[in-house]
Amino acid sequence: MIEQSQQFASADMAVFAREARAFLDAAASRRAPETEVIWGVGEDRITYFGDDTVEEARRQVDAARAWQKARYDAGFGWITGPSEFGGRGLTPVHDLVYDGLEAEYDTPDTGVLSLIGLGMIGPTILAHGTQEAKARYLPAMYAGDVIACQLFSEPSAGSDLANVSTRAVRDGDEWVINGQKVWTSVAQHSQLGLALCRTNPDQPKHKGITALLVDMDSPGVDVRPLRQMSGGSEFNEVFLTDVRVPDSQRLGEIDGGWRVALTTLMNERASVGSEGAGPAGRAISLPFLSALLRERDRLEDPAARRRLAELVADQLATSYLNRQALDHLIAGGQPGPEASVSKLMYSQNLTRATHFATEIVGPQLLADTGAWGTFSWNELLLSTPALRILGGTEDIMKNILGERVLGLPKEPSIDATTTYRELRTSGAGS
């Protein structure tokens, strides 16, 4: 019986793969086979965050939306999603098969849609949204019509996310939101935002938060780009002034938004950590870094070779960890603490590799002499501090792993310290 089930599953996967291949052959061109790195040939820009013009960014967003729409119409836009909301109702294995096939083709980068909206916000809406919200937003998001952003961080609520002060006050069947969010990726392209709001200031901070879906074109929503030191403006601050949101766009219970936030954060760490090295992956790969060492006449340098070997080992270990996490998801599990390990290793791998490369390049990193593969590292180097913050700082990730995986004592919180000091000042604690 088991062998027969496996045969049926194998046959089903073969049919799915043929269907996916037929779609890709008709809609996109095959990529040229990967060749060895030839120093000085091709584009040498090495970046993580972009610094494209507004016009170029818009062109890329339009291309991403068009490709997502084509995938969705062909049945490959949300392979694992429930059919009632526009999904295909298949397994994560089908998703993996399709991703592997699409990687062979030259297609637009859909990161602006997938990393935050489809990777974090979509699963959160599916888990906590009302039927009305699911029906309204999920098909539109996975068809590429709606881009979503995450309205979580604030000037005084970053690592301590539960310290959000943006207020939402109930007014009949609506909520009125006032406050400020910051470091909001893709807000300038988004039609939807998931906002954490303080709805009960009398409750402990983790228990007085409500999650609301905000239409980004609502009156009172003001998106202002933030200039990064690497040159681009991919982050934004978002001001919310008397923004009205129907209660039907609430996710989860009133004052129960922290549970909703945890769903988003776990999917965030899984999405970010599984990137490998994101858009800079080729630059920190063994072939590229080996070519850099050869060009700089350091390939036989024992110290440089040892450090390169350490980098490759770390990247391989991270890829194996991601595979283990993926197997867990395929078996029906939810993103767990291993996502925090992946996220931690992801940022550290990219940072270490970038610092290694810039040390090999030397002073040519500082001035654009025109030499291929030298000054181009500058942009990636300036991006690495952000990589150690986004998706949860390294300190936060280490605390999560220490407390939830290793079972170490919980680190004293600022709130606990403040309470203790207040008691001592009042004399009650003596």
Coordinates of C-alpha atoms in Angstrom, one line a residue:
M1 CA 0.0 0.0 0.0
I2 CA 2.8 2.4 0.9
E3 CA 4.7 1.6 -2.4
Q4 CA 1.5 2.2 -4.3
S5 CA 0.9 5.6 -2.6
Q6 CA 4.5 6.6 -3.4
Q7 CA 4.0 5.6 -7.1
F8 CA 0.8 7.8 -7.3
A9 CA 2.7 10.7 -5.6
S10 CA 5.6 10.3 -8.0
A11 CA 3.3 10.2 -11.0
D12 CA 1.4 13.3 -9.8
M13 CA 4.7 15.2 -9.3
A14 CA 5.8 14.2 -12.8
V15 CA 2.6 15.6 -14.3
F16 CA 2.9 18.8 -12.3
A17 CA 6.6 19.2 -13.4
R18 CA 5.6 18.8 -17.1
E19 CA 2.8 21.3 -16.6
A20 CA 5.2 23.8 -15.0
R21 CA 7.9 23.2 -17.7
A22 CA 5.3 23.9 -20.4
F23 CA 4.3 27.2 -18.8
L24 CA 7.9 28.3 -18.3
D25 CA 8.9 27.4 -21.9
A26 CA 6.0 29.5 -23.2
A27 CA 6.4 32.5 -20.9
A28 CA 10.2 32.9 -20.3
S29 CA 13.6 32.2 -21.9
R30 CA 16.1 29.7 -20.5
R31 CA 19.1 31.1 -18.6
A32 CA 22.5 30.7 -20.2
P33 CA 24.4 27.9 -18.4
E34 CA 26.5 29.1 -15.4
T35 CA 30.1 29.4 -16.4
E36 CA 33.3 29.9 -14.4
V37 CA 33.9 33.5 -13.2
I38 CA 36.1 35.4 -15.7
W39 CA 37.5 38.4 -13.9
G40 CA 36.7 41.7 -15.7
V41 CA 33.8 40.3 -17.7
G42 CA 30.2 41.4 -17.2
E43 CA 28.6 43.6 -14.5
D44 CA 30.7 44.0 -11.4
R45 CA 28.2 45.9 -9.2
I46 CA 27.9 44.1 -5.9
T47 CA 25.0 45.1 -3.7
Y48 CA 22.2 44.0 -1.4
F49 CA 20.1 47.2 -1.3
G50 CA 19.4 49.0 -4.5
D51 CA 20.0 52.7 -5.4
D52 CA 17.8 52.7 -8.5
T53 CA 16.0 55.8 -9.7
V54 CA 12.3 56.1 -9.0
E55 CA 11.6 55.4 -12.6
E56 CA 13.8 52.2 -12.7
A57 CA 12.3 51.0 -9.4
R58 CA 8.9 51.4 -10.8
R59 CA 9.8 49.5 -14.0
Q60 CA 11.1 46.6 -11.9
V61 CA 8.0 46.6 -9.7
D62 CA 5.8 46.5 -12.8
A63 CA 7.8 43.7 -14.3
A64 CA 7.5 41.7 -11.0
R65 CA 3.8 42.2 -10.9
A66 CA 3.3 41.1 -14.5
W67 CA 5.3 38.0 -13.9
Q68 CA 3.4 37.1 -10.7
K69 CA 0.2 37.7 -12.5
A70 CA 1.3 35.3 -15.3
R71 CA 2.3 32.7 -12.7
Y72 CA -1.0 33.1 -10.8
D73 CA -3.2 32.8 -14.0
A74 CA -1.3 29.6 -14.9
G75 CA -1.8 28.1 -11.4
F76 CA 1.7 28.7 -10.1
G77 CA 1.3 31.9 -8.2
W78 CA 0.3 30.3 -4.8
I79 CA 0.9 26.6 -5.1
T80 CA 0.4 25.8 -1.5
G81 CA -2.5 28.1 -0.8
P82 CA -6.1 27.0 -0.2
S83 CA -8.2 27.0 -3.4
E84 CA -11.0 29.0 -1.9
F85 CA -8.6 32.0 -1.8
G86 CA -7.0 31.5 -5.2
G87 CA -4.3 28.9 -4.2
R88 CA -3.6 25.6 -5.9
G89 CA -4.0 23.5 -2.7
L90 CA -0.8 21.5 -3.3
T91 CA 2.1 20.6 -1.0
P92 CA 5.4 22.5 -0.2
V93 CA 7.2 19.8 -2.3
H94 CA 5.3 21.0 -5.4
D95 CA 6.4 24.5 -4.5
L96 CA 10.0 23.3 -4.3
V97 CA 9.7 21.6 -7.7
Y98 CA 8.4 24.7 -9.3
D99 CA 11.0 27.0 -7.8
G100 CA 13.7 24.6 -9.0
L101 CA 12.4 24.7 -12.5
E102 CA 11.9 28.5 -12.6
A103 CA 15.5 29.0 -11.5
E104 CA 16.5 27.7 -14.9
Y105 CA 14.7 30.6 -16.6
D106 CA 15.4 34.3 -17.0
T107 CA 12.4 35.8 -15.1
P108 CA 11.8 39.2 -13.3
D109 CA 12.9 39.4 -9.6
T110 CA 9.7 39.2 -7.6
G111 CA 11.3 40.0 -4.2
V112 CA 9.4 43.2 -3.8
L113 CA 6.2 41.1 -3.7
S114 CA 7.4 37.8 -2.2
L115 CA 9.8 38.5 0.7
I116 CA 7.5 40.6 2.8
G117 CA 4.0 40.5 1.3
L118 CA 3.8 36.8 0.2
G119 CA 6.4 35.5 2.6
M120 CA 5.2 37.2 5.8
I121 CA 1.9 39.2 5.5
G122 CA 0.0 36.6 3.4
P123 CA 0.6 33.7 5.8
T124 CA -0.4 36.0 8.7
I125 CA -3.7 37.0 7.1
L126 CA -4.4 33.4 6.3
A127 CA -3.8 32.4 9.9
H128 CA -5.6 35.3 11.7
G129 CA -7.8 37.2 9.2
T130 CA -11.5 37.3 8.9
Q131 CA -13.1 35.6 6.0
E132 CA -13.8 39.0 4.5
A133 CA -10.2 40.0 4.8
K134 CA -8.9 36.8 3.4
A135 CA -11.2 36.9 0.4
R136 CA -10.4 40.6 -0.3
Y137 CA -6.6 40.5 0.0
L138 CA -5.2 37.1 -0.5
P139 CA -6.2 36.5 -4.1
A140 CA -5.1 40.1 -4.9
M141 CA -1.7 39.7 -3.2
Y142 CA -0.9 36.4 -4.9
A143 CA -2.0 37.7 -8.3
G144 CA 0.4 40.6 -8.0
D145 CA -2.2 43.3 -7.7
V146 CA -1.5 44.2 -4.1
I147 CA 1.9 44.7 -2.5
A148 CA 2.0 44.5 1.3
C149 CA 4.4 46.0 3.8
Q150 CA 5.0 45.5 7.5
L151 CA 4.1 48.5 9.8
F152 CA 5.8 47.2 12.9
S153 CA 8.9 49.2 13.9
E154 CA 8.8 52.7 15.5
P155 CA 11.4 55.2 16.6
S156 CA 11.1 53.7 20.2
A157 CA 10.0 50.2 19.3
G158 CA 12.6 48.3 17.3
S159 CA 14.1 45.3 19.1
D160 CA 11.6 45.9 21.8
L161 CA 8.7 45.6 19.4
A162 CA 6.0 45.4 22.1
N163 CA 6.8 49.0 23.0
V164 CA 4.7 50.3 20.1
S165 CA 3.0 53.6 20.8
T166 CA 1.0 54.1 17.7
R167 CA -2.6 54.3 19.0
A168 CA -5.7 52.8 17.6
V169 CA -9.0 54.0 19.2
R170 CA -12.3 52.2 18.5
D171 CA -15.0 54.4 16.9
G172 CA -18.1 52.3 16.2
D173 CA -17.2 49.7 13.5
E174 CA -13.9 51.5 12.8
W175 CA -10.5 52.1 14.3
V176 CA -8.8 55.5 14.2
I177 CA -5.0 55.2 14.0
N178 CA -2.4 57.9 14.9
G179 CA 1.3 57.3 15.1
Q180 CA 4.6 56.8 13.2
K181 CA 6.3 53.7 11.8
V182 CA 9.9 53.5 10.5
W183 CA 12.3 51.3 8.6
T184 CA 9.3 50.1 6.5
S185 CA 10.5 48.3 3.4
V186 CA 8.6 48.7 0.1
A187 CA 6.1 51.0 1.7
Q188 CA 6.5 53.3 -1.3
H189 CA 5.2 50.5 -3.6
S190 CA 2.5 49.1 -1.2
Q191 CA -1.2 49.1 -1.3
L192 CA -1.6 47.3 2.1
G193 CA 0.2 47.5 5.4
L194 CA 0.0 45.3 8.5
A195 CA 0.1 47.6 11.5
L196 CA 0.7 46.9 15.2
C197 CA -1.2 49.4 17.3
R198 CA -1.6 50.2 21.0
T199 CA -5.3 49.7 21.8
N200 CA -5.2 49.3 25.6
P201 CA -2.5 51.3 27.4
D202 CA -3.7 50.0 30.7
Q203 CA -2.7 46.4 29.9
P204 CA 0.9 45.1 30.0
K205 CA 2.5 46.1 26.8
H206 CA 2.4 42.6 25.2
K207 CA -1.4 42.4 25.9
G208 CA -2.6 45.8 24.8
I209 CA -1.7 45.5 21.1
T210 CA -4.1 44.9 18.1
A211 CA -3.1 44.1 14.5
L212 CA -4.9 46.0 11.8
L213 CA -4.7 45.9 8.0
V214 CA -4.3 49.4 6.6
D215 CA -5.1 50.4 3.0
M216 CA -2.0 52.5 2.2
D217 CA -4.0 54.9 0.0
S218 CA -6.3 55.8 2.9
P219 CA -6.5 59.5 3.9
G220 CA -3.9 60.3 6.5
V221 CA -1.2 57.8 5.4
D222 CA 2.1 59.6 4.5
V223 CA 5.0 57.6 3.2
R224 CA 8.5 59.3 3.3
P225 CA 11.6 57.6 1.9
L226 CA 14.7 57.3 4.0
R227 CA 18.1 57.7 2.3
Q228 CA 20.5 54.9 3.1
M229 CA 24.3 55.4 3.3
S230 CA 24.7 52.9 0.5
G231 CA 22.8 55.4 -1.8
G232 CA 19.3 54.0 -2.2
S233 CA 16.0 54.6 -0.5
E234 CA 14.4 51.2 0.1
F235 CA 13.2 52.0 3.6
N236 CA 10.6 54.5 4.6
E237 CA 9.0 56.2 7.6
V238 CA 5.2 56.1 7.6
F239 CA 3.1 58.7 9.4
L240 CA -0.5 57.7 10.3
T241 CA -2.8 60.6 11.1
D242 CA -6.5 59.9 11.9
V243 CA -6.4 56.9 9.5
R244 CA -9.7 55.0 9.6
V245 CA -9.7 51.2 9.4
P246 CA -12.8 48.9 9.5
D247 CA -12.9 46.4 12.3
S248 CA -13.3 43.7 9.6
Q249 CA -9.6 44.4 8.8
R250 CA -8.5 43.4 12.3
L251 CA -6.3 40.3 12.5
G252 CA -6.9 38.2 15.7
E253 CA -8.5 39.4 18.9
I254 CA -8.7 42.9 20.2
D255 CA -5.6 43.4 22.4
G256 CA -4.3 40.1 21.1
G257 CA -2.1 41.4 18.4
W258 CA 1.1 40.1 19.9
R259 CA 0.2 36.6 18.8
V260 CA -0.4 37.9 15.3
A261 CA 3.0 39.6 15.4
L262 CA 4.7 36.4 16.4
T263 CA 3.2 34.6 13.3
T264 CA 4.6 37.4 11.1
L265 CA 8.0 37.4 12.8
M266 CA 8.5 33.6 12.5
N267 CA 7.7 33.8 8.8
E268 CA 10.0 36.8 8.5
R269 CA 13.0 34.9 10.0
A270 CA 12.2 31.9 7.8
S271 CA 12.0 34.1 4.7
V272 CA 15.1 36.2 5.4
G273 CA 17.2 33.3 6.6
S274 CA 16.3 31.1 3.6
E275 CA 17.6 33.7 1.2
G276 CA 21.1 32.2 1.5
A277 CA 22.8 35.5 0.6
G278 CA 20.1 37.2 -1.4
P279 CA 21.1 39.3 -4.3
A280 CA 24.8 39.2 -3.3
G281 CA 25.0 35.4 -3.3
R282 CA 27.1 35.1 -6.5
A283 CA 29.7 37.7 -5.1
I284 CA 30.3 35.8 -1.9
S285 CA 30.4 32.3 -3.6
L286 CA 33.5 30.2 -3.7
P287 CA 34.1 30.7 -7.5
F288 CA 33.8 34.5 -7.2
L289 CA 36.0 34.9 -4.1
S290 CA 38.5 32.5 -5.5
A291 CA 38.7 34.6 -8.7
L292 CA 39.2 37.7 -6.5
L293 CA 42.1 36.0 -4.7
R294 CA 43.6 34.9 -8.0
E295 CA 43.3 38.5 -9.4
R296 CA 44.9 40.0 -6.3
D297 CA 47.7 37.3 -6.3
R298 CA 46.6 35.9 -2.9
L299 CA 45.3 32.5 -4.0
E300 CA 48.4 30.7 -2.5
D301 CA 48.3 32.8 0.7
P302 CA 47.7 30.3 3.5
A303 CA 45.9 32.8 5.7
A304 CA 43.6 33.9 2.9
R305 CA 42.9 30.3 1.9
R306 CA 42.1 29.3 5.5
R307 CA 39.6 32.2 5.8
L308 CA 38.0 31.4 2.5
A309 CA 37.6 27.7 3.6
E310 CA 35.9 28.9 6.9
L311 CA 33.5 31.1 4.9
V312 CA 32.6 28.2 2.6
A313 CA 32.1 25.8 5.5
D314 CA 29.7 28.3 7.2
Q315 CA 27.7 28.8 4.1
L316 CA 27.4 25.0 3.6
A317 CA 26.3 24.5 7.2
T318 CA 23.7 27.2 6.8
S319 CA 22.4 25.6 3.6
Y320 CA 22.1 22.3 5.4
L321 CA 20.2 23.9 8.2
N322 CA 17.8 25.6 5.8
R323 CA 17.2 22.2 4.2
Q324 CA 16.4 20.7 7.6
A325 CA 13.9 23.5 8.3
L326 CA 12.4 23.0 4.9
D327 CA 11.9 19.3 5.5
H328 CA 10.1 20.2 8.8
L329 CA 7.8 22.5 6.8
I330 CA 7.2 19.8 4.2
A331 CA 6.2 17.4 7.0
G332 CA 3.5 19.9 8.0
G333 CA 5.3 21.8 10.7
Q334 CA 5.5 25.5 11.3
P335 CA 8.6 27.8 11.2
G336 CA 10.4 27.2 14.5
P337 CA 13.5 28.4 16.3
E338 CA 15.7 27.0 13.5
A339 CA 14.5 30.1 11.5
S340 CA 16.3 32.3 14.1
V341 CA 19.5 30.3 13.5
S342 CA 19.2 30.7 9.8
K343 CA 18.6 34.4 10.1
L344 CA 21.6 34.8 12.4
M345 CA 23.9 32.8 10.1
Y346 CA 22.6 34.5 7.0
S347 CA 23.6 38.0 8.2
Q348 CA 26.9 36.8 9.7
N349 CA 27.9 34.9 6.5
L350 CA 27.3 37.9 4.3
T351 CA 29.0 40.3 6.7
R352 CA 32.1 38.0 7.1
A353 CA 32.4 37.4 3.4
T354 CA 32.1 41.1 2.6
H355 CA 34.7 42.1 5.1
F356 CA 37.0 39.4 3.8
A357 CA 36.6 40.6 0.2
T358 CA 37.1 44.2 1.1
E359 CA 40.3 43.4 3.0
I360 CA 41.6 41.6 -0.1
V361 CA 40.7 44.5 -2.3
G362 CA 42.5 47.0 0.0
P363 CA 42.6 50.7 -0.6
Q364 CA 41.0 50.5 -4.0
L365 CA 37.7 50.0 -2.1
L366 CA 37.8 53.7 -1.2
A367 CA 38.1 55.4 -4.6
D368 CA 36.6 54.5 -8.0
T369 CA 39.7 53.9 -10.1
G370 CA 37.7 52.1 -12.8
A371 CA 39.3 48.8 -11.9
W372 CA 36.8 45.9 -12.2
G373 CA 35.7 44.3 -9.0
T374 CA 37.2 46.8 -6.6
F375 CA 35.2 49.9 -5.7
S376 CA 32.1 47.9 -6.5
W377 CA 32.4 46.2 -3.1
N378 CA 31.8 49.6 -1.4
E379 CA 28.0 49.4 -1.8
L380 CA 27.7 46.0 -0.3
L381 CA 30.0 46.9 2.6
L382 CA 27.8 49.8 3.5
S383 CA 24.7 47.6 3.5
T384 CA 26.0 45.0 6.0
P385 CA 25.1 46.9 9.2
A386 CA 21.5 46.8 8.1
L387 CA 21.6 43.1 7.5
R388 CA 22.5 42.5 11.1
I389 CA 19.4 44.4 12.2
L390 CA 16.6 43.6 9.8
G391 CA 14.4 40.7 10.7
G392 CA 15.6 40.8 14.3
T393 CA 19.0 42.0 15.6
E394 CA 21.7 39.5 16.3
D395 CA 21.3 40.1 20.0
I396 CA 17.6 39.3 19.8
M397 CA 18.3 36.2 17.8
K398 CA 20.8 34.9 20.3
N399 CA 18.4 35.6 23.2
I400 CA 15.7 33.6 21.5
L401 CA 18.0 30.7 20.9
G402 CA 19.4 30.8 24.4
E403 CA 16.0 30.9 26.1
R404 CA 13.8 28.8 23.8
V405 CA 16.2 26.3 22.4
L406 CA 19.0 25.9 25.0
G407 CA 16.7 26.5 28.0
L408 CA 18.9 29.2 29.5
P409 CA 17.5 31.6 32.1
K410 CA 15.5 34.4 30.7
E411 CA 17.4 37.6 30.3
P412 CA 16.1 40.4 32.7
S413 CA 13.9 42.8 30.7
I414 CA 14.0 46.5 30.9
D415 CA 10.5 46.4 32.4
A416 CA 11.5 44.1 35.1
T417 CA 14.5 46.3 35.9
T418 CA 12.4 49.4 36.0
T419 CA 9.8 47.8 38.2
Y420 CA 12.6 46.7 40.6
R421 CA 14.0 50.2 40.7
E422 CA 10.5 51.7 41.3
L423 CA 10.0 49.3 44.3
R424 CA 13.4 50.2 45.8
T425 CA 12.6 53.9 45.4
S426 CA 9.3 53.6 47.1
G427 CA 10.8 51.5 49.9
A428 CA 8.5 48.5 49.1
G429 CA 11.4 46.5 47.8
S430 CA 13.7 46.9 50.8

